[in-house]
Every structure is written in C-alpha cells, then in structure tokens.
PDB file of C-alpha atoms in Angstrom:
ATOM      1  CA  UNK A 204       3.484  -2.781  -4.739  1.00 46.00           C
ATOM      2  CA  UNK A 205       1.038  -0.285  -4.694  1.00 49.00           C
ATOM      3  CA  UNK A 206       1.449   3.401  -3.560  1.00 50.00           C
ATOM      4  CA  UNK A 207      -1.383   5.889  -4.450  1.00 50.00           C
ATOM      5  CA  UNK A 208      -4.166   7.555  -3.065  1.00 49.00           C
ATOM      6  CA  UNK A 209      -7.788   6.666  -4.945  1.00 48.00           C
ATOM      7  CA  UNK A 210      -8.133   8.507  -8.941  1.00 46.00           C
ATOM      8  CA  UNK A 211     -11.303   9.377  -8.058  1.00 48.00           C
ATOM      9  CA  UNK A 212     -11.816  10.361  -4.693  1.00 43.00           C
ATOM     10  CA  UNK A 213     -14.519   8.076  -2.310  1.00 48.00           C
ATOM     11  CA  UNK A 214     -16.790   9.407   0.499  1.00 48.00           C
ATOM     12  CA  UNK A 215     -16.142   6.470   3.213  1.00 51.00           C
ATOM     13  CA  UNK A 216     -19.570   5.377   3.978  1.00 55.00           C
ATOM     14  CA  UNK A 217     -19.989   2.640   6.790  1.00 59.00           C
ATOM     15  CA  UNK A 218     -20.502   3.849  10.566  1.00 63.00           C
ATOM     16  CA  UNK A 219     -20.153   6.821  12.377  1.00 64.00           C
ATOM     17  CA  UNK A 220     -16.988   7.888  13.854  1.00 68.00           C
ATOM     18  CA  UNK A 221     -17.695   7.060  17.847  1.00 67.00           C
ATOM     19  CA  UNK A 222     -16.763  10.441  19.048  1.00 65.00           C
ATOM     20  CA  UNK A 223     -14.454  11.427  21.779  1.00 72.00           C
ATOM     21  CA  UNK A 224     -15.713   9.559  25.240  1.00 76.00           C
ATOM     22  CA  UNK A 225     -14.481   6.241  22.430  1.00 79.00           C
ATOM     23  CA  UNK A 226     -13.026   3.540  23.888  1.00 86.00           C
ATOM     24  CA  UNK A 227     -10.212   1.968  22.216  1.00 83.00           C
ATOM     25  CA  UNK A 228     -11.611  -0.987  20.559  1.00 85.00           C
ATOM     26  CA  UNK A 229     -14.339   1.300  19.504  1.00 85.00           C
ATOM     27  CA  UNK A 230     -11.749   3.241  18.148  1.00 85.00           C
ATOM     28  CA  UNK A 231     -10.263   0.153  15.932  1.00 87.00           C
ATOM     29  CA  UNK A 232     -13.166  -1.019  15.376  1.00 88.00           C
ATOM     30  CA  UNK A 233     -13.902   2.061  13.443  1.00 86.00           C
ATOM     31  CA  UNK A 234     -10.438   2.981  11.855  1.00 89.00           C
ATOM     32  CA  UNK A 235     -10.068  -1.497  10.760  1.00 91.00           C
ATOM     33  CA  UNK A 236     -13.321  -0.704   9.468  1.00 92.00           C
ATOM     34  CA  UNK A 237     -12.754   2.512   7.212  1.00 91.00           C
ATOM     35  CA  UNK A 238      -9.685   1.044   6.474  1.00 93.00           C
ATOM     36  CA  UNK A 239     -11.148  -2.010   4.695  1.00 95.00           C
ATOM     37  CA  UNK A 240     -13.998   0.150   2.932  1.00 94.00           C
ATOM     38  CA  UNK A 241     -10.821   2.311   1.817  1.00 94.00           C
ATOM     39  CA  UNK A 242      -9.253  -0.609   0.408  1.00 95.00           C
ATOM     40  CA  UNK A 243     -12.395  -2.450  -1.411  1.00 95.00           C
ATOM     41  CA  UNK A 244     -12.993   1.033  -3.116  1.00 93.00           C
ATOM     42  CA  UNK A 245      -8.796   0.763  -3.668  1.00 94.00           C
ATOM     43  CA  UNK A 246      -8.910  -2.849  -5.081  1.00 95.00           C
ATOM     44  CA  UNK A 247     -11.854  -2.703  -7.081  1.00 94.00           C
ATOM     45  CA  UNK A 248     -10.179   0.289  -9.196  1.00 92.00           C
ATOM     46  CA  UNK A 249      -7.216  -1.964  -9.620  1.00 92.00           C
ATOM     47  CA  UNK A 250      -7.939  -5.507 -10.080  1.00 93.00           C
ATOM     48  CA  UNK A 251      -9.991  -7.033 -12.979  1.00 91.00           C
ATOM     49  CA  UNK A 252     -12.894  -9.119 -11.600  1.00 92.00           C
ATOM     50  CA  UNK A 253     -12.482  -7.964  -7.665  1.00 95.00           C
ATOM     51  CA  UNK A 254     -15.977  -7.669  -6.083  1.00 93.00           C
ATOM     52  CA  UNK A 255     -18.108  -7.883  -2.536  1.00 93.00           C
ATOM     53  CA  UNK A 256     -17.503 -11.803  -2.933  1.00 94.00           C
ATOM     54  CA  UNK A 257     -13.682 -10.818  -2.539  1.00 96.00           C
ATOM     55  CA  UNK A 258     -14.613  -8.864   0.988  1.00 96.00           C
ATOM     56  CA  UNK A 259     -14.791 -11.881   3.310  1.00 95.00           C
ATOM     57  CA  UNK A 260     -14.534 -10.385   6.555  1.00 95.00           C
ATOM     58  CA  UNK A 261     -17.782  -8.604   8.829  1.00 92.00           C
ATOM     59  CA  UNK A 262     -16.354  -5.016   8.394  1.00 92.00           C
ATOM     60  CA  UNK A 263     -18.412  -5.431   4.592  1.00 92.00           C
ATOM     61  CA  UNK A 264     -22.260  -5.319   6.522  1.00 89.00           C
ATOM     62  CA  UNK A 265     -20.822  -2.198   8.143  1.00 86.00           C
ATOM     63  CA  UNK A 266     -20.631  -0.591   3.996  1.00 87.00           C
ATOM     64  CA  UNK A 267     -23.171  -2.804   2.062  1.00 86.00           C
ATOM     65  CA  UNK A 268     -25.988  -3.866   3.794  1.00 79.00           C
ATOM     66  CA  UNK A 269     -27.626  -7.319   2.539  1.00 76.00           C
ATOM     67  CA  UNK A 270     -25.107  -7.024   0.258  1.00 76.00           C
ATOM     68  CA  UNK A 271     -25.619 -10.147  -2.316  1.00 80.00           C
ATOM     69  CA  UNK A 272     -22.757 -11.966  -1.733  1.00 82.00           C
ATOM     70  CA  UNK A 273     -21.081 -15.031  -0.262  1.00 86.00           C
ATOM     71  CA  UNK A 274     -21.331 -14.815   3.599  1.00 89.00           C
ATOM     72  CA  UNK A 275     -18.437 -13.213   5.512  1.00 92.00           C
ATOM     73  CA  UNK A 276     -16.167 -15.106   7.990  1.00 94.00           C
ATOM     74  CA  UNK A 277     -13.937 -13.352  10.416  1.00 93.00           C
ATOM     75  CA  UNK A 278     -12.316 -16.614  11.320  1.00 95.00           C
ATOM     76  CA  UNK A 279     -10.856 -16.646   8.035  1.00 96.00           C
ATOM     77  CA  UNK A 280      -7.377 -14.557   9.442  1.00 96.00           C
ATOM     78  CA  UNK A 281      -7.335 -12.094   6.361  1.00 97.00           C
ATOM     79  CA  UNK A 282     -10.448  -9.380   4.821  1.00 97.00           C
ATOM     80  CA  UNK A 283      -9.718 -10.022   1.200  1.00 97.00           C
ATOM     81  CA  UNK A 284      -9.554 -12.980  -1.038  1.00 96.00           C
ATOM     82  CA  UNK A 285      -8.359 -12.821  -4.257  1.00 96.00           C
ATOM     83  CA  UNK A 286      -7.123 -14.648  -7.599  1.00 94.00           C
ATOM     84  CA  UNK A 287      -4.928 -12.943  -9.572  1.00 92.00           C
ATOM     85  CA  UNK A 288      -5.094 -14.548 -13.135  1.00 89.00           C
ATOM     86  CA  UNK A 289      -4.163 -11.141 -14.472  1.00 87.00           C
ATOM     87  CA  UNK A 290      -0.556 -11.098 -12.674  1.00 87.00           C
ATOM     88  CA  UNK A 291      -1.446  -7.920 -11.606  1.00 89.00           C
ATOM     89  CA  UNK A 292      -0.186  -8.660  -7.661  1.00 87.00           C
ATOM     90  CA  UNK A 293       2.176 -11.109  -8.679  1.00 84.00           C
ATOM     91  CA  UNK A 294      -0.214 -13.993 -10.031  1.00 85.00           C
ATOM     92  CA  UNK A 295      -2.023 -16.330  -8.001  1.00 88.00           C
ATOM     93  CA  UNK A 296      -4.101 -16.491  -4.705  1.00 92.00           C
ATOM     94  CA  UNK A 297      -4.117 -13.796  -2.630  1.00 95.00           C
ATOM     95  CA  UNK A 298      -5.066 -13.177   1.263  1.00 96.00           C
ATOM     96  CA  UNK A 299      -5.013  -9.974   1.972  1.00 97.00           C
ATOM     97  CA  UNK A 300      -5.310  -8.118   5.378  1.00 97.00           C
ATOM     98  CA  UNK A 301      -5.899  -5.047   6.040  1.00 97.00           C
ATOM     99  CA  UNK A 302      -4.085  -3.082   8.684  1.00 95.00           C
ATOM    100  CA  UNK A 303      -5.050   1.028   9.100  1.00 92.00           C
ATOM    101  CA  UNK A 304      -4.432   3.817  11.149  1.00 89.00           C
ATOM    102  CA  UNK A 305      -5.557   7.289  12.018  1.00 86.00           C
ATOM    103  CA  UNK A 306      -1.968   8.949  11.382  1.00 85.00           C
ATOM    104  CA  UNK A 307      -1.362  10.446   8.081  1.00 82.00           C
ATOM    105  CA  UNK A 308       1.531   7.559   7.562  1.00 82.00           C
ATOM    106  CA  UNK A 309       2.792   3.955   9.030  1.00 80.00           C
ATOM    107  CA  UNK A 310       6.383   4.509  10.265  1.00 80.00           C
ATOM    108  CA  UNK A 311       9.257   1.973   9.584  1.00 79.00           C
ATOM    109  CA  UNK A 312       9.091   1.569  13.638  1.00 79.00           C
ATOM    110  CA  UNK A 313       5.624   1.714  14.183  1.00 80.00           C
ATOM    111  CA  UNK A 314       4.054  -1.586  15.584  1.00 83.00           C
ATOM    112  CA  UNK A 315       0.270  -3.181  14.273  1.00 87.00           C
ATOM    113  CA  UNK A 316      -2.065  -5.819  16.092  1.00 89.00           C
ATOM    114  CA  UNK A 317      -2.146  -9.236  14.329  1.00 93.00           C
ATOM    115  CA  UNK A 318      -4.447 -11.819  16.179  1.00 94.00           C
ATOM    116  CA  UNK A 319      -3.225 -15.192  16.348  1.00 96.00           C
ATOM    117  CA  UNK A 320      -4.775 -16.661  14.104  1.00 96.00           C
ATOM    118  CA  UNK A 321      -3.719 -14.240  11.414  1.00 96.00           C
ATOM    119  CA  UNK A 322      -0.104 -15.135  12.149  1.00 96.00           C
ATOM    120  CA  UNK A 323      -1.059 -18.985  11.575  1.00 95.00           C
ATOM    121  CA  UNK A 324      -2.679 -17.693   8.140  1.00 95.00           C
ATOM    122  CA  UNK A 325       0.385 -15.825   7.098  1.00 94.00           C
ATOM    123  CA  UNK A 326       2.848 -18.327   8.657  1.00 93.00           C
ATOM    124  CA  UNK A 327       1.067 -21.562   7.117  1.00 91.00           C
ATOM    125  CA  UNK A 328       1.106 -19.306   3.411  1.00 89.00           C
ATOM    126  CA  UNK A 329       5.198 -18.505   3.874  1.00 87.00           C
ATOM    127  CA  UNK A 330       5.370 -22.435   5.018  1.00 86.00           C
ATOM    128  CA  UNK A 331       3.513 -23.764   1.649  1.00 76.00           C
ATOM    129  CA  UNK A 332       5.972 -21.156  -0.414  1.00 69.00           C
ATOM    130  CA  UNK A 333       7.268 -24.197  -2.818  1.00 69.00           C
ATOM    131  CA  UNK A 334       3.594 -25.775  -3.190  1.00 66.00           C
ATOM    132  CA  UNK A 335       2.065 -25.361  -6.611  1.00 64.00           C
ATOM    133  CA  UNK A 336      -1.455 -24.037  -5.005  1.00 72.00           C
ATOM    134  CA  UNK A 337      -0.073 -21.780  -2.497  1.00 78.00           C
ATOM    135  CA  UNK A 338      -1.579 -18.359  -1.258  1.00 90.00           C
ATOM    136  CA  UNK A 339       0.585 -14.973  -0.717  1.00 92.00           C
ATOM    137  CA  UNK A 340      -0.441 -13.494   2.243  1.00 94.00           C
ATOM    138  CA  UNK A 341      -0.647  -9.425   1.531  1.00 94.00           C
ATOM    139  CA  UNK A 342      -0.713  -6.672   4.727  1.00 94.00           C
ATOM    140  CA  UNK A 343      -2.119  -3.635   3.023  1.00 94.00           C
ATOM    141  CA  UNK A 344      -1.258  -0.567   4.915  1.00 93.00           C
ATOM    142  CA  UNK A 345      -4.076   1.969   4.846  1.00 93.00           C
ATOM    143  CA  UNK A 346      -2.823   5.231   6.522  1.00 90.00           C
ATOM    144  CA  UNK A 347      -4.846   8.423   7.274  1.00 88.00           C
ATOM    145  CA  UNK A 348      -8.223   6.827   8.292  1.00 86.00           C
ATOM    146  CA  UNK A 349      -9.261   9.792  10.001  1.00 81.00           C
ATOM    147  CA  UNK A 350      -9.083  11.980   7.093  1.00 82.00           C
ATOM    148  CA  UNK A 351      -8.233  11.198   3.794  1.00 82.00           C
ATOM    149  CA  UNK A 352      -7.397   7.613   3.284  1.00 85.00           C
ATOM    150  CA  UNK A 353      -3.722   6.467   1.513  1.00 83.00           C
ATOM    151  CA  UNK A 354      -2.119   3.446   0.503  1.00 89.00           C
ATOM    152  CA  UNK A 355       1.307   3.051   1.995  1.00 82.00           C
TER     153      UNK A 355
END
C-alpha cells in the first residue's frame, strides 16, 4: 500500500551496529530493531494520531528511553497497533509487524522468520475476517537496514 522512502530523511538512532565478530541473533536483533525505528519514523509521517503508544513491542526502549507511554509487550505477536478511523490503511484495527533486512530489497523468493505466535496473531485476524471488530494483520517490509532504510 505504501512504497516510499521517508520525505524527510531520519538519522536511525537506537543501538549500535554490533560489528563484525556479530552473531546472528545479534545481527536481527539489530536490523528488527532499525527496522521498527524506520517504520515508527515511516508511520508517524503518514497516519493521523500514530504515536509511541502505537509502538507496542521492546525494540521502542532501544529508540526512546522512559519513553511516556503505555508499557510494551513482545507477547503481543505484532510491533504496531493501530486504528485507522481515517481509512488511510483501509479503515479499522491494525496489527502491524515489522519484518527488515540488510539487503537493499525483499525478493519475491526471499524467505522471513515469523515466530509462532505471530502466525496465531495473523491466522486468528484472517479467521475473524467476517466479524464486525476484526483486526488486519499488516507485514511491513523494511529493506536496506544497513544503509538507507525503504519501504517495500
């Protein structure tokens, strides 16, 4: 739905890249992590009322420290929560995960992680598709993490 790099280009704040003797999950841990600060800075340019309160996973302490906002929950199975009274998405409640990677684009065969209980998020939100109150679940695809940050 969205394609486009920021308007006004961000300096990714948030914790130092772990350098070369990384291990992998360091390595994630990093490039899920720049990845979500790429999309907050991303979503809060495009949606009307997004805030911290809409970052609900732990990657937000690694950008805004004591940030003053509702407490995070990884157990949650997406890093974004959002309402979209403006139709802007579609309309309604969104989950949104985010998924990034260092390479400068996601190919059409390229494979991403998805823990379990992500899938039960997403599957449970495609399962509730005729319910009045049900959620979309959104993957946003944040390529380029090691350089300059794109939505794909």
């Amino acid at each position: 739905r969205f394609s486009a790099p920021l308007a006004k280009p961000t300096q990714l704040a948030g914790p130092k890249h772990p350098g070369r003797g990384a291990t992998i999950d360091e390595m994630r841990t990093w490039v899920g992590s720049r990845a979500e600060r790429f999309a907050y800075d991303f979503l809060i340019e495009h949606l009307p009322d997004f805030g911290l309160d809409n970052w609900v996973s732990s990657a937000r302490d690694n950008h805004f420290k004591n940030a003053n906002a509702k407490p995070v929950d990884d157990r949650l199975g997406y890093d974004f929560e959002y309402w979209d009274a403006g139709n802007v998405l579609g309309g309604g409640h969104l989950l949104i995960e985010v998924k990034g990677t260092r390479a400068p684009f996601f190919s059409t065969d390229q494979s991403f992680f998805m823990s379990s209980n992500e899938v039960a998020v997403a599957e449970q939100c495609r399962s509730d598709r005729n319910a009045a109150d049900r959620s979309e679940y959104i993957i946003m695809m944040i390529a380029g993490c090691s350089g300059v940050p794109f939505v794909q």
